[in-house]
XYZ file of C-alpha atoms in Angstrom:
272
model
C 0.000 0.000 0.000
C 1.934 3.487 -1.096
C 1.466 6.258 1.543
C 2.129 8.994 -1.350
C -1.546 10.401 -1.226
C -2.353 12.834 1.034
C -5.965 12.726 1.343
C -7.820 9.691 1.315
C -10.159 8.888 -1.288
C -11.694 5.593 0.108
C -13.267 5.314 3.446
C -13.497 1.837 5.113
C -16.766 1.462 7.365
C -16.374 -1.516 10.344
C -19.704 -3.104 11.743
C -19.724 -4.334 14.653
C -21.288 -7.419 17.004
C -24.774 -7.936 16.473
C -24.814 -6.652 13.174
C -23.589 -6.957 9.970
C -22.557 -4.496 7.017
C -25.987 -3.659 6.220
C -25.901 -1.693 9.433
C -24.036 0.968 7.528
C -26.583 1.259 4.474
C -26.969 4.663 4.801
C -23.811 5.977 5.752
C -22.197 4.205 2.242
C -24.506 6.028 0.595
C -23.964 9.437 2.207
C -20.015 9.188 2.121
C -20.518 7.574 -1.973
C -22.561 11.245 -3.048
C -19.465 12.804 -1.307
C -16.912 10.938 -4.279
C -15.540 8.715 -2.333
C -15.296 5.329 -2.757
C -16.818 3.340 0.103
C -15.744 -0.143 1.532
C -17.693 -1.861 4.126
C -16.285 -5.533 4.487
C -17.781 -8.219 5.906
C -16.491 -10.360 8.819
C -14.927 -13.822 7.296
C -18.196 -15.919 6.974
C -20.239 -13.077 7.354
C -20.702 -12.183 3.387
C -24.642 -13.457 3.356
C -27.276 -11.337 4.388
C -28.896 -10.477 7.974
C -31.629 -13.621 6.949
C -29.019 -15.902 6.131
C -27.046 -15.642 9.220
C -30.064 -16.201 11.558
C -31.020 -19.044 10.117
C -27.415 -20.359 9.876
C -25.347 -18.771 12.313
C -22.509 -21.091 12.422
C -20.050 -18.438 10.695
C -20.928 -16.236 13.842
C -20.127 -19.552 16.048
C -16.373 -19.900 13.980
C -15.201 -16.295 13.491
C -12.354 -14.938 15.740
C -10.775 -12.042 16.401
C -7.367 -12.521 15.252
C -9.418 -14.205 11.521
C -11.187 -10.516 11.681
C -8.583 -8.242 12.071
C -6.462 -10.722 9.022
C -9.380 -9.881 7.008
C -9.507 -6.426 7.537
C -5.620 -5.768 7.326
C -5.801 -7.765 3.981
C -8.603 -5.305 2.472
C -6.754 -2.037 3.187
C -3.461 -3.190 1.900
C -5.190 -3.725 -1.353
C -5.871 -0.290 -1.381
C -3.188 2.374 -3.371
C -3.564 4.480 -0.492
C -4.049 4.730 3.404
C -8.405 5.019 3.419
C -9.834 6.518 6.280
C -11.471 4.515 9.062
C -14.066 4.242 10.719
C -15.601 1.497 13.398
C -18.829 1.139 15.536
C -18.653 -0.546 18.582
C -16.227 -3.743 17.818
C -15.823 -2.312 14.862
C -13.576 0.534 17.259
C -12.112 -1.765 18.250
C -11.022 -3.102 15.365
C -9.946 0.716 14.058
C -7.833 1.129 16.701
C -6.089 -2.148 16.199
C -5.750 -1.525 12.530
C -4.012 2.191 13.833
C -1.552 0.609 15.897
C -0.454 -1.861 13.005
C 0.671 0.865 11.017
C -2.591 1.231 8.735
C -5.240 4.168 7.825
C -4.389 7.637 7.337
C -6.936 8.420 10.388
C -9.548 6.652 12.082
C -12.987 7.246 13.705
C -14.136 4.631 16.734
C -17.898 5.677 17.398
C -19.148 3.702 20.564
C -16.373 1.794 20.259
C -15.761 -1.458 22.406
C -12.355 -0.938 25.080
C -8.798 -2.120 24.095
C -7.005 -4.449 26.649
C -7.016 -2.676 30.135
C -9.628 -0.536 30.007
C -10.995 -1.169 33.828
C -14.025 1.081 33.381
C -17.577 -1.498 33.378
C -20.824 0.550 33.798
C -23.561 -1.283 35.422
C -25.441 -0.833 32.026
C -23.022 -2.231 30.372
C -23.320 -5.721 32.385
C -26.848 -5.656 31.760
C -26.443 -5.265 28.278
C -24.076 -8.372 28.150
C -25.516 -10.539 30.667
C -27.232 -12.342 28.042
C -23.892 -13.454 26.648
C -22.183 -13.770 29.968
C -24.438 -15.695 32.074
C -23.722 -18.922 30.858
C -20.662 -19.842 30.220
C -21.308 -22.868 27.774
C -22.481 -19.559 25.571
C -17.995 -19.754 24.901
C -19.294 -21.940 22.643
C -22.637 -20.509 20.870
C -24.068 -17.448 19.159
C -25.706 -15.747 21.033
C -28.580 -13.410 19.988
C -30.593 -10.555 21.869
C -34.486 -11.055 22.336
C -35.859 -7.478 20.987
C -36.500 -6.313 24.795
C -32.621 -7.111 25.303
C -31.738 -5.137 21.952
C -33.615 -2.416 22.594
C -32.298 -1.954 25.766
C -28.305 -2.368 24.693
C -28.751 -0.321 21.187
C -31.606 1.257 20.780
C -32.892 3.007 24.360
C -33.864 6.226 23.038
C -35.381 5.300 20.310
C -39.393 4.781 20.210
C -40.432 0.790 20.242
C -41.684 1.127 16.330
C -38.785 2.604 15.216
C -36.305 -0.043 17.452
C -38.196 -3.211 15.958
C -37.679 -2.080 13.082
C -33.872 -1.836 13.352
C -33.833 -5.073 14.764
C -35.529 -7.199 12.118
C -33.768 -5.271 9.719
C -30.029 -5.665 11.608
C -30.176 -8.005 14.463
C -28.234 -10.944 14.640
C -26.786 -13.271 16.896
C -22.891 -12.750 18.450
C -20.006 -14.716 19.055
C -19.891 -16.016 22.813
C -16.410 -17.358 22.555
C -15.235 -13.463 21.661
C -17.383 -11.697 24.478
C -16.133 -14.433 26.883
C -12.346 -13.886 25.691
C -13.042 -10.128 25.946
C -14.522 -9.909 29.237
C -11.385 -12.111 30.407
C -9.209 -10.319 28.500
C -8.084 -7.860 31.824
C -7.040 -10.715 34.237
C -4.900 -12.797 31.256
C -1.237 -13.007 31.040
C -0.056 -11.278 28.474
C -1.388 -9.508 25.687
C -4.783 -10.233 24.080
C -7.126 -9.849 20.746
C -7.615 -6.511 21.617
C -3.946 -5.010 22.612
C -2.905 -1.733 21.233
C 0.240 -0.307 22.212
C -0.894 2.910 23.620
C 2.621 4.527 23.304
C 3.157 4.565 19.730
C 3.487 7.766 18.134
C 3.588 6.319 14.538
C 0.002 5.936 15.004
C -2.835 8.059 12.860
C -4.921 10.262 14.577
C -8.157 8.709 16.462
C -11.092 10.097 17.182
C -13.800 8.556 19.582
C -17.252 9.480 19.062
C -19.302 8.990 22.358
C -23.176 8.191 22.309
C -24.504 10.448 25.680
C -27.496 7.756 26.302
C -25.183 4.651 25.206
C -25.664 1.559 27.466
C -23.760 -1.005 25.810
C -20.340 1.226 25.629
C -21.061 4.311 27.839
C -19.265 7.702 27.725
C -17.265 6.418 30.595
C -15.898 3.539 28.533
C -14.717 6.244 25.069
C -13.070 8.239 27.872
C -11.273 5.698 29.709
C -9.993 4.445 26.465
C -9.053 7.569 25.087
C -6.889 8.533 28.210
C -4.617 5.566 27.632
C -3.121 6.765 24.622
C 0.408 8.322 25.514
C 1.855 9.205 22.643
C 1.740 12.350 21.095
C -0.472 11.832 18.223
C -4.092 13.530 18.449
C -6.587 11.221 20.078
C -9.675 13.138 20.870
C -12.910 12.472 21.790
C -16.586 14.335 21.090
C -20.207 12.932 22.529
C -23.133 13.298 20.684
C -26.549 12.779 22.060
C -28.209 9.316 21.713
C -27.828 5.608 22.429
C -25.241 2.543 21.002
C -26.810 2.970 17.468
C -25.684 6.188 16.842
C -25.351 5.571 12.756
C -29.095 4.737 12.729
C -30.564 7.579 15.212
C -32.237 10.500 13.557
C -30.063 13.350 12.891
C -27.081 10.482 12.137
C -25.878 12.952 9.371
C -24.461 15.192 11.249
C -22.596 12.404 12.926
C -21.659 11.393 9.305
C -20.445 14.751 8.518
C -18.581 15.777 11.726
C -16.781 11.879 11.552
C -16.284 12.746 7.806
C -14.699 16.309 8.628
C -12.623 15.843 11.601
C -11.291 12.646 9.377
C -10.274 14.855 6.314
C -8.828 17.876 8.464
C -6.681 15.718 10.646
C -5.470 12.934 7.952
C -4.116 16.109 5.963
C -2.561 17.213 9.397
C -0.750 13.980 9.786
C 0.616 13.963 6.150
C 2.117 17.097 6.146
């Protein structure tokens, strides 16, 4: 992948757990009027649609982290140049992870799940992943959300019509083995999935975008996460009003935009 361009002309959009791709629809087509060319890849196994992975989840059962991040890593060194980034939820995760390794010109974690040693677990947030953590033979399972359980994790804020909706139109089970891993992820030796090295200053500028009314990954988790980075590249972080589903909330274009902005100015910063 060169590094010659200075601003990105391809913007790589990461879904998280409990969705898929589709959960971007509308942000792809926002970011394609802008001219830029639009990636939105798929977890390995996750290529089908929403349909096809309820009623076969057994890609969701397989997938790991380090087969994820692989995937990713392969897409964006396809690329001519270094795309910008962005990730919801795991899919911050993943954007941070991808930062660290030396890829993107800048990235964007909205809501994003914490990197390894991030101590900071909201009640909410146990509520939100009790269903997934209760049992531990779900290690070995996907795991789905009933629509009460959704609604409560992703969509709080939003009115019941408007949450089903999302949820027969995104919903679909998770990977128990990975929340398991993750939730152990603190207390194992050595460096997990989700290690970053939050000293390196070869790393391109982050941003975290923080939902005020998020459950799943509240503000307390962005700023936690954000405060770990040492190094002297910009990490910032912003909070917009609304719940874990920020992309699908009314008014999600001027997330769009402001993501899409702060990108642009800052990837140009980091070039120069």
């Amino acid at each position: 992948m060169s590094t010659g361009s200075t601003t990105p002309d391809t913007i790589v959009l990461i879904h998280g757990f409990w969705v898929t791709p589709r959960s971007w629809e509308h942000w792809i087509t926002r970011y394609q009027r802008r001219g830029y060319r639009v990636l939105a890849p798929a977890y390995p196994g996750f290529e089908v649609e929403v349909e096809a992975l309820n009623a076969d989840p057994s890609p969701i059962e397989a997938v790991t982290v380090p087969a994820i991040i692989e995937h990713l890593e392969l897409v964006i060194r396809e690329l001519e140049s270094p795309p910008i980034l962005m990730g919801h939820s795991a899919g911050g995760v993943f954007t941070q992870v991808l930062l660290d390794h030396g890829l993107g010109a800048v990235g964007v974690a909205i809501n994003s799940a914490p990197t390894e040693g991030v101590p900071v677990v909201p009640l909410s947030q146990i509520r939100s992943t009790f269903p997934v953590l209760k049992n531990p033979a779900n290690r070995h399972r996907a795991v789905g959300f009933t629509f009460e359980q959704w609604h409560y994790a992703f969509t709080n804020t939003f009115a019941e019509e408007k949450s089903r909706a999302l949820y027969e139109r995104y919903a679909i089970p998770a990977s128990g083995r990975i929340f398991w891993g993750s939730a152990l992820a603190n207390i194992h030796p050595g460096h997990d999935d989700n290690y970053v090295n939050y000293h390196n200053d070869d790393r391109a500028p982050l941003l975290f975008i923080s939902g005020s009314e998020d459950h799943l990954m509240p503000p307390s988790v962005q700023r936690s996460n954000a405060k770990h980075y040492k190094s002297d590249t910009v990490t910032e972080v912003v909070e917009f009003e609304g719940p874990h589903l920020l992309p699908a909330q009314d008014g999600w274009e001027e997330i769009a935009d402001y993501a899409l902005e702060w990108a642009v100015r800052h990837a140009v910063r980091s070039s120069k």
